[in-house]
Every structure is written in C-alpha cells, then in structure tokens.
RNA sequence: GGAGAGGUGUCCGAGUGGUUGAAGGAGCUAGUCUCGAAAACUAGUAGCGGGCUUGUCCUGCUCGUGAGUUCGAAUCUCACCCUCUCCGCCA
C-alpha cells in the first residue's frame, strides 16, 4: 500500500509509476474519493466534538432528570419533561447529523480503500523503462568451466542433449501420468532418486543460508487468512492465482488460502508488530510448499516440470530499516547468496534487471535469475528460476509492520525477498546440464552428502 | 466435535452506563541523592487519523472485530474472530 499522504503531496510520482508499470489506475477517482472522504471526516469530527462537549455539559443533568422522571409524581412530570426535551434537543439534532454523515462516509470509504489498495509501488528511479520482459536488461552471466550456453550443447559436451522430460522418464525420477491421474494437469509424482534429488536441493539451500549466510530458518504456515495475502500485497491483484478454501461456506469461521510462496508466511510473522530497531534487520529463510493455480497460463509450458501447481521453494526475506541504500545492499547480498548456490551447483545462469513493465504491483526493483536449460526451446533457452525484489515500505505498510527508530519515531520497515532455490523447476537445468552421453546424470558435489554419497544417477537405481 | 473460562495500554491488572485513553503495580526514560551503583523519591512514558492559524495548536477514533441500544458504552444486546482448560478423536 502506498502512503496516501505521499500521494496527496506528489500524485505525479504515483501516476507515472503506475503508467511505467503498465498498470491502469483511475487516479482522478482516487483523488475525488480522497477529497470527499476528508471533507466528510472534517464535518463528522466537528459534530463529534460538539457531542463530546455537550455530554460533559448536560449529560449528567439529563441522566439525573431521567432518574427523577421515573420516581416523580404525575403532577411533577410535566416540568421535568419540558426541561428534558430542552436539554436533549441539541444532542438529538447532532445525533441525526452524525448519522447522515456516517452513512455518507460508509458510502465513500470502502471504495476509497479498495482503490488505494490497488495503487502500485512506483519503480525505483534507476529501473529501466520498458513495456515487458523483452526489455529486461542483462546484468551479467556466469558459466561453469567447460560449458558455454552461447555454443550448442553438442559443441560443449560432444553429444545431443535429452530434455529433462526424457531424462526423468528414462531414469524413473518423475511420473507425470500418475500425478495427472490423481490431481489433474500440471501435477506429478516424484519418485526414487527424483524425490531424493528434490529434497537434497532444498536441504542444501536451506542449510547454506542458515550456516553460511546467517539467516534464521523458519517453518511457516502455507494456509493463511486473507489478511496475510492482502498484507503481503498478493491480493487483490493476484487473487485468481491462489487456491481458495471456502471454509465459510461449510460453516467455518473464515476462508483460507494456500500460499504461492514462503514469502507470505515469513512476512506475516511480524504483521501488526513493532520491532525494536536493535533487532533489525530480520533475515529469515524458509522451505515451504507453494501452490499456484496458474490461471491465465493455459497452454503455456504445459509439459514437464517447468510450470506446475505445487512445488517447494526455499525463500529468503530481509526486513530492514527504511533506508534505500541499506535495502540496495541487502538486495546485492541476497543475490550473492543465490549466485554462490548456483555456482556450487555448476549451473550456467544470467541476471536480468527487470524493466518497469515487468515489475509487479508491490516491487520497486526486481532482478530475475535465469538458468540455462538445454532442453528448452529449439537449442536451449534461459528459463527463470529465481526472482529478487525490493519492495520499499509497500509491503510493511500493508502488513502494519513497523519499528521504532533510535529517535523513538515509528517507521514502516523496508522488505526484500528472493528465491534461494525452487524445486522441481531447478531440476530442469540440473538434470539437463549434468547429463552424460550414456544417459546418466552426474550429481554436483554439494548435493552428494544429501543423497547418501551418490555421485551419478543411473537408470538402474 | 462436546463442555467451560477468558480477550483492557510494553507487561500484569482494576474497572458492570457518565467526562476513563482508562486506577494500581511492573518495566522503560530522565532527574534528585551518591565517588559510582543499588535503593528511595520526583516526573515522564500509546497508536492511527483529520484540520488549519504548522503550534509546548485544535480535534476525532482506538479497552479482540463488526453492528446495535442510549443524550452518553471498556461497561448493556447481537454476531463474528481469537486464546486457554477439560473430555472425545487423531498425524
């Protein structure tokens, strides 16, 4: 959520931001609703102030008279009733006015709030302008020794590559047919070394972040209330993307939603809290199952492990002071972690600075990491495996996650998040890059301890 | 799932219709005292919002949430959410 005060002071910034992101918002309406809301509020509060004052001046007297009225003899009642009517006239008039104003406010406020919640965080000043992912800017790429994606796989390795679909089938790692039988399209069963490899990758990434990067490992809910989804900025824009469990309809207290990323659980932890500034930054990592409906992606990446409804992801978040330079430093540090993991797994990758048009509602700066997938497209393609976002105070403002700075001032914290590893998607480059001519797949060194020392996955296992 | 108890400020806790944003205590901050500390004493100690005359200014809201009764609600009514205890069931 943006700061409505900042919008009043400098609406241009938000209008330009939304336009750069390619998001259409009726800003004129927002301004009109905001003005209307404030003018109603002013009028309403003036009445309330009068009510409070009258309550102090005549309230007690009214109470006493009402008490007397009950006990009074018939002939004394007339006088009391006259005085009561006189005393009550002013408060009753105010009450009527307040009722009208409250109704007006109830008419305006929900629309004002709903619209405000859809205004996107403006992109950072140095994010390149662009309409969509085609205009993302490559920052750098890295290749392991002996493999250069700019040359054909065959030139690199001396044989034609198999796609990951072929590999997992031949090696018995994934059973798509039975996954679909049980749960429908985009579902799968991990099997044998497929499951072990999946778990190894996750465990390696989590341990790496905890042991080598000082992040606190957390286990968080993946079924959450709507407030968590709204607070983290996934709703309302991404409502269609989330599985929705309608508990209300079957008599439960409230509906729940399956989270599409561990970010929701990690950021929700401190919602509505005030963090002592000494405990910042918070550095959390989690491994969680992620659920995505993939609404609107029909027909896209339908085969294989690329786009699926359920997967697991090790996710890192940082909650830091409201300081742009600090948030940029953490962004770099988090990306460094990702690069260390990918390099240790010997996977070729590149970093892309996303342009304004490729940013979501909530981020002001995003860098995607793409791994080389030899079996993707005609002759291999880079495919997105990671995404690192800086959110400014957008998310913490929605979550009401604040800290008191050293001057005792309340501040909304800044938030960042970044994939450490997402599997099974990461298995695509992992299997395809490390495949051998005989159809086996070599296991990168860091994963072996998590696979009982296995160095090579072969069909027989 | 059944039965019961309860949700008040940073924390504990009082408060069952009237000036209560809220007694009392703890904690925290500052001061006095002290060579220093402790103790004691004194004072201070919420958040969010609106206004303009932007001020050591005025003002509204907040006692789980929402609606209602009332001139007036932390206090009464209704619905909901949450927590805890016991029983049942269970990975």
Coordinates of C-alpha atoms (C1' of nucleotides) in Angstrom, one line a residue:
Chain A
X1 CA 0.0 0.0 0.0
X2 CA 1.2 3.4 -0.8
X3 CA 1.2 6.3 1.6
X4 CA -1.9 8.3 0.9
X5 CA -0.2 11.4 2.2
X6 CA 2.7 11.0 -0.2
X7 CA 0.1 10.7 -2.9
X8 CA -1.6 14.0 -1.9
X9 CA 1.8 15.7 -1.9
X10 CA 3.1 14.3 -5.1
X11 CA 0.5 12.5 -7.1
X12 CA 2.6 12.7 -10.3
X13 CA 5.1 10.2 -8.8
X14 CA 2.4 7.5 -8.4
X15 CA 0.7 8.3 -11.7
X16 CA 4.0 8.0 -13.6
X17 CA 4.9 4.8 -11.6
X18 CA 1.7 3.0 -12.5
X19 CA 2.0 4.1 -16.1
X20 CA 5.6 2.9 -16.3
X21 CA 4.5 -0.5 -14.9
X22 CA 1.7 -0.7 -17.4
X23 CA -1.0 -0.7 -14.7
X24 CA -4.1 1.4 -15.2
X25 CA -5.5 3.1 -12.1
X26 CA -8.2 5.7 -12.0
X27 CA -6.2 8.3 -10.2
X28 CA -8.8 11.1 -10.8
X29 CA -11.3 9.0 -8.9
X30 CA -8.9 8.2 -6.1
X31 CA -8.3 11.9 -5.7
X32 CA -12.0 12.7 -5.8
X33 CA -12.8 10.0 -3.3
X34 CA -9.9 11.1 -1.0
X35 CA -11.2 14.7 -1.1
X36 CA -14.7 13.6 -0.4
X37 CA -13.7 11.4 2.4
X38 CA -11.7 14.1 4.1
X39 CA -14.4 16.7 3.8
X40 CA -17.0 14.3 5.3
X41 CA -14.5 13.4 8.0
X42 CA -13.9 17.0 8.9
X43 CA -17.7 17.7 9.2
X44 CA -18.2 14.5 11.1
X45 CA -15.5 15.2 13.6
X46 CA -16.8 18.7 14.3
X47 CA -20.1 17.2 15.2
X48 CA -18.5 14.6 17.4
X49 CA -16.5 17.2 19.2
X50 CA -19.8 19.1 19.9
X51 CA -21.3 15.8 21.1
X52 CA -18.5 15.2 23.5
X53 CA -18.7 18.7 24.8
X54 CA -22.4 18.6 25.3
X55 CA -22.1 15.2 27.0
X56 CA -19.8 16.9 29.5
X57 CA -22.0 19.9 30.0
X58 CA -25.5 18.5 30.1
X59 CA -25.2 14.7 30.1
X60 CA -25.2 14.3 33.8
X61 CA -28.2 16.6 34.2
X62 CA -30.1 14.6 31.6
X63 CA -29.3 11.4 33.5
X64 CA -30.5 12.8 36.8
X65 CA -33.7 14.2 35.3
X66 CA -34.4 10.8 33.7
X67 CA -34.0 9.2 37.1
X68 CA -36.3 11.7 38.7
X69 CA -38.9 11.2 36.0
X70 CA -39.3 7.6 36.9
X71 CA -39.9 8.3 40.5
X72 CA -41.8 11.6 40.0
X73 CA -45.5 12.0 40.9
X74 CA -47.7 12.6 37.9
X75 CA -48.2 16.4 38.5
X76 CA -44.4 16.9 38.7
X77 CA -43.7 15.1 35.4
X78 CA -44.7 17.9 33.1
X79 CA -42.0 20.3 34.3
X80 CA -39.3 17.6 34.2
X81 CA -40.3 16.5 30.7
X82 CA -40.1 20.1 29.4
X83 CA -36.6 20.6 30.8
X84 CA -35.5 17.2 29.4
X85 CA -36.8 18.0 26.0
X86 CA -34.9 21.3 26.0
X87 CA -31.7 19.7 27.1
X88 CA -32.0 16.8 24.7
X89 CA -32.8 18.9 21.7
X90 CA -29.2 19.8 20.8
X91 CA -27.7 16.3 21.3
X92 CA -30.5 14.7 19.3
X93 CA -30.0 17.1 16.5
X94 CA -26.3 16.4 16.5
X95 CA -27.0 12.7 16.6
X96 CA -29.2 12.9 13.5
X97 CA -26.5 14.9 11.7
X98 CA -23.8 12.4 12.7
X99 CA -26.0 9.5 11.4
X100 CA -26.3 11.2 8.0
X101 CA -22.5 11.9 7.8
X102 CA -21.7 8.4 8.9
X103 CA -23.8 7.0 6.1
X104 CA -22.0 9.2 3.6
X105 CA -18.7 8.1 4.9
X106 CA -19.7 4.4 4.7
X107 CA -20.6 5.1 1.1
X108 CA -17.2 6.6 0.2
X109 CA -14.6 4.9 2.4
X110 CA -14.8 1.3 1.1
X111 CA -14.4 2.5 -2.5
X112 CA -11.5 4.8 -1.4
X113 CA -9.8 2.0 0.4
X114 CA -10.3 -0.6 -2.3
X115 CA -8.8 1.8 -4.9
X116 CA -5.9 2.7 -2.7
X117 CA -5.0 -0.9 -2.3
X118 CA -4.6 -1.3 -6.0
X119 CA -2.1 1.6 -6.5
X120 CA 1.3 0.0 -7.3
X121 CA 4.6 0.9 -5.7
X122 CA 6.4 3.2 -8.1
X123 CA 9.5 1.7 -9.7
X124 CA 12.8 2.9 -8.3
X125 CA 14.3 5.9 -10.2
X126 CA 17.0 3.8 -11.9
X127 CA 14.9 0.9 -13.1
X128 CA 15.0 0.9 -16.9
X129 CA 11.7 1.8 -18.5
X130 CA 10.2 -0.9 -20.7
X131 CA 6.9 -2.5 -21.6
X132 CA 7.6 -6.1 -20.7
X133 CA 10.1 -8.9 -20.2
X134 CA 11.6 -8.3 -23.7
X135 CA 13.0 -5.1 -22.4
X136 CA 14.7 -6.5 -19.4
X137 CA 18.4 -5.8 -19.3
X138 CA 21.0 -8.4 -18.8
X139 CA 23.4 -7.5 -16.0
X140 CA 25.8 -10.4 -16.1
X141 CA 26.2 -14.1 -16.8
X142 CA 28.2 -16.8 -15.3
X143 CA 29.2 -20.2 -16.8
X144 CA 30.9 -23.2 -15.2
X145 CA 34.2 -24.3 -16.6
X146 CA 33.7 -26.2 -19.8
X147 CA 30.2 -25.1 -20.6
X148 CA 29.2 -22.1 -22.7
X149 CA 25.5 -21.7 -23.5
X150 CA 26.3 -19.4 -26.5
X151 CA 27.5 -22.5 -28.2
X152 CA 25.4 -25.6 -28.9
X153 CA 25.2 -28.3 -26.2
X154 CA 26.8 -30.7 -28.6
X155 CA 29.8 -28.5 -29.1
X156 CA 30.2 -28.2 -25.4
X157 CA 29.7 -31.8 -24.5
X158 CA 30.1 -33.8 -27.6
X159 CA 26.6 -35.3 -27.8
X160 CA 23.0 -34.1 -28.3
X161 CA 21.1 -33.4 -25.1
X162 CA 18.0 -35.0 -23.8
X163 CA 15.3 -32.8 -22.4
X164 CA 14.5 -33.1 -18.7
X165 CA 11.2 -34.9 -19.6
X166 CA 13.2 -37.6 -21.4
X167 CA 15.7 -37.8 -18.6
X168 CA 13.3 -38.1 -15.8
X169 CA 11.3 -40.8 -17.7
X170 CA 14.4 -42.8 -18.6
X171 CA 15.8 -42.5 -15.0
X172 CA 12.5 -43.1 -13.3
X173 CA 12.6 -39.8 -11.4
X174 CA 9.1 -38.3 -12.2
X175 CA 5.8 -39.9 -13.1
X176 CA 3.6 -37.3 -14.8
X177 CA 0.9 -39.7 -15.8
X178 CA 0.0 -40.8 -12.3
X179 CA 0.3 -37.2 -11.0
X180 CA -2.3 -36.2 -13.5
X181 CA -4.4 -39.2 -12.7
X182 CA -4.6 -38.1 -9.1
X183 CA -4.8 -34.4 -9.3
X184 CA -5.2 -33.2 -12.9
X185 CA -3.0 -31.4 -15.3
X186 CA 0.3 -29.9 -14.1
X187 CA 0.7 -32.4 -11.3
X188 CA 3.4 -35.0 -11.0
X189 CA 4.8 -37.7 -8.7
X190 CA 8.5 -37.5 -7.7
X191 CA 9.9 -41.0 -7.5
X192 CA 13.1 -42.6 -6.1
X193 CA 16.1 -40.5 -6.8
X194 CA 13.8 -37.8 -8.2
X195 CA 12.4 -37.3 -4.7
X196 CA 15.8 -37.5 -3.1
X197 CA 17.3 -35.0 -5.5
X198 CA 14.4 -32.6 -4.9
X199 CA 14.9 -32.9 -1.2
X200 CA 18.7 -32.7 -1.5
X201 CA 18.5 -29.4 -3.4
X202 CA 16.1 -27.9 -0.9
X203 CA 18.0 -29.0 2.2
X204 CA 21.3 -27.9 0.7
X205 CA 19.9 -24.4 0.0
X206 CA 18.3 -24.1 3.5
X207 CA 21.5 -25.2 5.2
X208 CA 23.6 -22.9 3.1
X209 CA 21.5 -19.9 4.1
X210 CA 21.5 -20.8 7.7
X211 CA 25.1 -21.9 8.1
X212 CA 26.9 -19.7 5.7
X213 CA 24.7 -16.6 5.4
X214 CA 23.3 -16.2 8.9
X215 CA 19.7 -16.4 8.0
X216 CA 17.2 -17.8 10.6
X217 CA 15.4 -20.9 9.3
X218 CA 11.7 -20.8 9.9
X219 CA 8.7 -23.1 9.3
X220 CA 5.7 -21.1 8.4
X221 CA 2.0 -21.8 7.6
X222 CA 1.2 -22.3 3.9
X223 CA -2.5 -22.0 4.6
X224 CA -3.3 -18.4 5.7
X225 CA -6.1 -16.0 6.2
X226 CA -6.9 -13.4 3.6
X227 CA -5.3 -10.7 5.6
X228 CA -1.9 -12.3 5.0
X229 CA -2.5 -12.4 1.3
X230 CA -3.6 -8.7 1.3
X231 CA -0.9 -7.7 3.7
X232 CA 1.9 -9.2 1.6
X233 CA 0.5 -7.5 -1.5
X234 CA -0.6 -10.6 -3.4
X235 CA -4.2 -9.6 -3.1
X236 CA -6.3 -8.2 -4.6
X237 CA -4.3 -8.3 -7.8
X238 CA -3.3 -12.0 -7.6
X239 CA -6.5 -13.4 -6.2
X240 CA -7.0 -15.6 -9.2
X241 CA -3.6 -17.1 -8.7
X242 CA -4.3 -18.6 -5.3
X243 CA -6.2 -21.6 -4.2
X244 CA -9.1 -20.6 -2.1
X245 CA -10.6 -22.9 0.6
X246 CA -14.1 -21.7 1.3
X247 CA -14.4 -22.7 4.9
X248 CA -17.1 -20.0 5.4
X249 CA -19.4 -21.8 3.1
X250 CA -19.2 -25.0 5.1
X251 CA -19.7 -23.2 8.4
X252 CA -16.2 -22.4 9.3
X253 CA -15.1 -19.1 10.8
X254 CA -13.1 -17.8 7.9
X255 CA -11.8 -18.7 4.5
X256 CA -8.2 -19.7 4.0
X257 CA -5.8 -19.5 1.1
X258 CA -2.9 -21.7 0.0
X259 CA 0.3 -19.6 -0.3
X260 CA 2.2 -19.4 -3.6
X261 CA 5.4 -18.6 -1.9
X262 CA 7.0 -18.8 1.6
X263 CA 7.3 -15.0 1.5
X264 CA 3.7 -14.8 2.7
X265 CA 4.4 -16.8 5.8
X266 CA 7.7 -15.2 6.5
X267 CA 6.4 -11.7 6.2
X268 CA 3.2 -12.4 8.0
X269 CA 5.1 -13.4 11.1
X270 CA 5.5 -9.9 12.3
X271 CA 2.4 -8.3 10.9
X272 CA 0.9 -5.7 13.3
X273 CA 4.1 -5.7 15.3
X274 CA 6.5 -3.0 16.4
X275 CA 10.1 -4.4 16.1
X276 CA 12.8 -2.8 18.3
X277 CA 15.2 -1.2 15.9
X278 CA 18.1 -3.2 17.5
X279 CA 16.7 -6.4 16.2
X280 CA 16.7 -5.3 12.6
X281 CA 17.5 -6.5 10.1
X282 CA 15.4 -9.7 10.2
X283 CA 16.9 -12.3 8.0
X284 CA 14.6 -15.3 7.5
X285 CA 14.7 -18.3 5.3
X286 CA 12.1 -21.0 4.9
X287 CA 11.4 -24.1 2.9
X288 CA 7.8 -24.4 2.0
X289 CA 5.4 -26.0 -0.4
X290 CA 4.0 -23.4 -2.8
X291 CA 0.6 -23.6 -4.6
X292 CA -0.3 -21.8 -7.8
X293 CA -3.4 -22.0 -9.9
X294 CA -1.6 -20.8 -12.9
X295 CA -4.8 -19.1 -14.0
X296 CA -4.3 -17.4 -17.4
X297 CA -1.3 -19.7 -18.2
X298 CA -3.4 -22.2 -20.1
X299 CA -1.4 -23.8 -22.9
X300 CA 1.9 -22.3 -21.6
X301 CA 4.7 -24.6 -20.6
X302 CA 2.2 -27.5 -20.4
X303 CA 4.7 -30.3 -20.4
X304 CA 7.4 -31.1 -17.9
X305 CA 8.4 -29.7 -14.5
X306 CA 8.5 -26.0 -15.5
X307 CA 5.0 -24.8 -14.7
X308 CA 3.3 -26.9 -12.1
X309 CA 0.6 -26.3 -9.5
X310 CA 2.6 -27.5 -6.5
X311 CA 6.3 -27.2 -5.8
X312 CA 8.7 -26.4 -3.0
X313 CA 10.8 -23.4 -2.5
X314 CA 13.5 -22.1 -0.2
X315 CA 12.8 -18.4 0.1
X316 CA 14.7 -15.7 1.9
X317 CA 13.4 -12.4 3.1
X318 CA 15.0 -9.4 4.8
X319 CA 13.2 -6.8 6.8
X320 CA 15.4 -3.8 7.3
X321 CA 15.4 -0.1 8.3
X322 CA 13.6 2.3 6.0
X323 CA 16.7 3.2 4.1
X324 CA 17.2 2.9 0.4
X325 CA 20.9 2.4 0.5
X326 CA 20.5 -0.4 3.0
X327 CA 17.8 -2.1 1.1
X328 CA 20.1 -2.0 -2.0
X329 CA 22.9 -3.5 -0.1
X330 CA 20.7 -6.4 1.1
X331 CA 19.4 -6.9 -2.4
X332 CA 23.0 -7.4 -3.6
X333 CA 23.8 -9.7 -0.6
X334 CA 20.8 -11.9 -1.2
X335 CA 21.7 -12.2 -4.9
X336 CA 25.2 -13.1 -4.0
X337 CA 23.8 -16.0 -1.9
X338 CA 21.9 -17.2 -5.0
X339 CA 24.9 -16.9 -7.2
X340 CA 27.0 -18.9 -4.7
X341 CA 24.4 -21.7 -4.7
X342 CA 24.1 -21.8 -8.4
X343 CA 27.9 -21.7 -8.9
X344 CA 28.4 -24.5 -6.5
X345 CA 25.8 -26.5 -8.5
X346 CA 27.7 -25.6 -11.7
X347 CA 24.7 -24.2 -13.4
X348 CA 25.1 -21.5 -16.1
X349 CA 22.9 -18.5 -15.3
X350 CA 22.4 -14.9 -16.1
X351 CA 21.0 -11.9 -14.1
X352 CA 18.4 -9.7 -15.7
X353 CA 17.4 -6.3 -14.4
X354 CA 13.7 -6.3 -14.9
X355 CA 12.3 -3.2 -16.6
X356 CA 9.3 -1.2 -15.2
X357 CA 6.8 -3.1 -17.3
X358 CA 7.9 -6.4 -15.9
X359 CA 7.5 -5.4 -12.2
X360 CA 4.6 -6.4 -10.2
X361 CA 2.3 -4.2 -8.1
X362 CA 4.4 -4.4 -4.9
X363 CA 8.0 -4.2 -6.0
X364 CA 10.1 -1.2 -6.9
X365 CA 13.1 -3.1 -8.2
X366 CA 13.4 -6.7 -9.4
X367 CA 16.2 -8.8 -10.7
X368 CA 15.5 -12.2 -12.2
X369 CA 17.9 -15.1 -12.3
X370 CA 17.6 -17.4 -15.3
X371 CA 19.4 -20.7 -15.6
X372 CA 20.3 -22.3 -18.9
X373 CA 18.0 -25.1 -19.8
X374 CA 19.5 -27.0 -22.7
X375 CA 16.2 -28.9 -23.5
X376 CA 14.1 -25.8 -23.6
X377 CA 13.1 -24.4 -27.0
X378 CA 14.9 -25.4 -30.1
X379 CA 18.5 -25.3 -28.9
X380 CA 18.2 -24.4 -25.2
X381 CA 17.0 -21.3 -23.6
X382 CA 17.4 -19.4 -20.3
X383 CA 14.4 -20.0 -18.0
X384 CA 13.5 -18.1 -14.9
X385 CA 14.4 -19.8 -11.7
X386 CA 14.8 -17.0 -9.2
X387 CA 13.5 -13.5 -8.6
X388 CA 14.8 -10.9 -6.2
X389 CA 12.6 -8.0 -5.2
X390 CA 13.0 -4.8 -3.3
X391 CA 9.6 -3.6 -2.0
X392 CA 10.4 -0.4 -0.2
X393 CA 7.8 0.1 2.6
X394 CA 4.9 -1.0 0.4
X395 CA 4.6 -4.5 2.0
X396 CA 5.3 -3.5 5.6
X397 CA 2.8 -0.6 5.3
X398 CA 0.1 -3.1 4.3
X399 CA 1.2 -5.6 7.0
X400 CA 1.5 -2.8 9.6
X401 CA 5.0 -4.0 10.4
X402 CA 6.9 -1.2 12.0
X403 CA 9.9 -0.4 14.1
X404 CA 10.7 2.5 16.4
X405 CA 13.9 4.1 15.3
X406 CA 16.6 5.5 17.6
X407 CA 14.7 8.7 17.9
X408 CA 11.6 6.9 19.0
X409 CA 9.8 7.5 15.7
X410 CA 7.6 4.9 14.2
X411 CA 8.7 3.8 10.8
X412 CA 7.4 1.2 8.3
X413 CA 10.3 -1.2 7.6
X414 CA 11.6 -2.0 4.1
X415 CA 11.2 -5.5 2.9
X416 CA 13.1 -7.7 0.3
X417 CA 12.6 -11.2 -0.8
X418 CA 14.5 -13.6 -3.1
X419 CA 14.3 -17.2 -4.1
X420 CA 17.2 -19.3 -2.9
X421 CA 16.1 -22.4 -4.8
X422 CA 12.8 -23.6 -6.2
X423 CA 12.3 -27.3 -7.0
X424 CA 11.4 -29.2 -9.0
X425 CA 12.0 -26.4 -11.5
X426 CA 15.7 -26.2 -10.7
X427 CA 15.9 -29.9 -11.5
X428 CA 15.4 -29.0 -15.2
X429 CA 18.8 -27.3 -15.6
X430 CA 20.3 -29.5 -13.0
X431 CA 19.5 -32.7 -14.9
X432 CA 19.9 -31.3 -18.4
X433 CA 23.3 -29.6 -17.7
X434 CA 24.8 -32.6 -15.8
X435 CA 23.5 -35.3 -18.1
X436 CA 26.1 -37.7 -19.6
X437 CA 26.2 -39.3 -23.0
X438 CA 25.3 -42.7 -21.5
X439 CA 22.0 -41.2 -20.2
X440 CA 23.1 -40.9 -16.6
X441 CA 23.3 -37.6 -14.7
X442 CA 26.2 -36.6 -12.6
X443 CA 25.4 -35.1 -9.1
X444 CA 27.1 -31.9 -8.3
X445 CA 29.4 -32.2 -5.3
X446 CA 27.4 -30.2 -2.7
X447 CA 24.3 -32.4 -3.1
X448 CA 26.0 -35.8 -2.7
X449 CA 26.0 -35.8 1.1
X450 CA 22.2 -35.4 0.9
X451 CA 22.0 -38.3 -1.4
X452 CA 23.8 -40.9 0.6
X453 CA 27.0 -40.2 -1.3
X454 CA 25.6 -41.0 -4.7
X455 CA 27.7 -39.3 -7.5
X456 CA 25.8 -40.4 -10.5
X457 CA 22.1 -41.1 -11.1
X458 CA 21.6 -44.1 -13.4
X459 CA 18.7 -45.9 -14.8
X460 CA 19.1 -48.9 -12.6
X461 CA 18.8 -47.0 -9.3
Chain B
rG1 C1' -16.8 -32.5 17.8
rG2 C1' -18.8 -31.7 23.4
rA3 C1' -18.4 -28.6 28.0
rG4 C1' -16.4 -24.4 30.3
rA5 C1' -13.3 -19.8 31.0
rG6 C1' -11.5 -15.5 29.0
rG7 C1' -9.8 -11.4 25.5
rU8 C1' -8.3 -3.9 28.8
rG9 C1' -2.1 0.3 27.4
rU10 C1' 5.1 -2.6 26.6
rC11 C1' 3.6 -6.3 30.6
rC12 C1' 0.5 -7.6 35.0
rG13 C1' -4.1 -5.9 36.5
rA14 C1' -8.7 -2.7 38.3
rG15 C1' -12.9 -1.2 36.2
rU16 C1' -20.9 -3.8 35.0
rG17 C1' -23.8 3.0 31.8
rG18 C1' -21.5 9.3 33.0
rU19 C1' -16.3 13.1 31.4
rU20 C1' -11.9 6.7 32.0
rG21 C1' -7.2 6.9 27.0
rA22 C1' -8.5 4.2 31.1
rA23 C1' -7.0 3.3 38.9
rG24 C1' -2.8 0.5 40.9
rG25 C1' 1.7 -2.1 40.0
rA26 C1' 5.9 -3.6 36.9
rG27 C1' 9.1 -2.2 33.1
rC28 C1' 11.4 1.8 30.5
rU29 C1' 13.4 7.1 30.2
rA30 C1' 15.0 11.5 32.7
rG31 C1' 16.1 14.0 37.3
rU32 C1' 17.3 14.2 42.8
rC33 C1' 20.5 11.7 46.1
rU34 C1' 25.7 9.1 45.6
rC35 C1' 32.7 8.9 44.5
rG36 C1' 29.8 5.4 41.5
rA37 C1' 25.9 1.9 41.7
rA38 C1' 21.7 -0.1 44.2
rA39 C1' 17.6 1.6 47.0
rA40 C1' 14.4 5.6 47.7
rC41 C1' 11.9 9.8 45.9
rU42 C1' 10.0 13.0 41.7
rA43 C1' 8.4 13.4 36.8
rG44 C1' 7.5 11.4 32.1
rU45 C1' 6.1 7.1 29.2
rA46 C1' 0.4 4.6 23.2
rG47 C1' -1.0 4.3 18.3
rC48 C1' -3.7 5.9 14.0
rG49 C1' -6.3 9.9 11.6
rG50 C1' -8.4 15.0 10.3
rG51 C1' -7.9 20.4 10.4
rC52 C1' -5.6 24.9 9.9
rU53 C1' -3.9 30.0 12.3
rU54 C1' 2.1 24.3 11.3
rG55 C1' 1.5 25.3 17.3
rU56 C1' 4.9 23.2 24.0
rC57 C1' -2.2 24.3 18.5
rC58 C1' -7.4 22.3 17.9
rU59 C1' -9.8 17.9 17.2
rG60 C1' -11.7 12.6 16.1
rC61 C1' -11.0 7.3 16.7
rU62 C1' -9.0 3.1 19.3
rC63 C1' -10.4 -1.4 26.1
rG64 C1' -10.4 -8.6 20.3
rU65 C1' -13.6 -7.2 15.5
rG66 C1' -18.2 -5.5 13.5
rA67 C1' -23.3 -4.0 14.2
rG68 C1' -27.0 -2.3 17.7
rU69 C1' -29.4 0.2 22.3
rU70 C1' -28.6 5.2 24.7
rC71 C1' -28.2 12.2 25.4
rG72 C1' -23.8 9.2 26.8
rA73 C1' -20.8 2.3 26.2
rA74 C1' -14.5 -0.6 28.2
rU75 C1' -19.2 -1.3 30.9
rC76 C1' -25.8 -3.4 28.1
rU77 C1' -27.6 -6.6 23.4
rC78 C1' -26.4 -9.5 18.9
rA79 C1' -23.0 -11.7 15.5
rC80 C1' -18.1 -13.0 14.5
rC81 C1' -12.7 -13.8 15.5
rC82 C1' -9.1 -15.4 18.8
rU83 C1' -6.8 -17.7 23.2
rC84 C1' -6.8 -21.2 27.3
rU85 C1' -8.7 -25.7 30.2
rC86 C1' -11.2 -30.5 30.4
rC87 C1' -13.3 -34.6 27.5
rG88 C1' -13.5 -37.1 22.7
rC89 C1' -10.8 -38.1 18.2
rC90 C1' -6.1 -38.1 15.8
rA91 C1' -0.7 -37.5 12.2

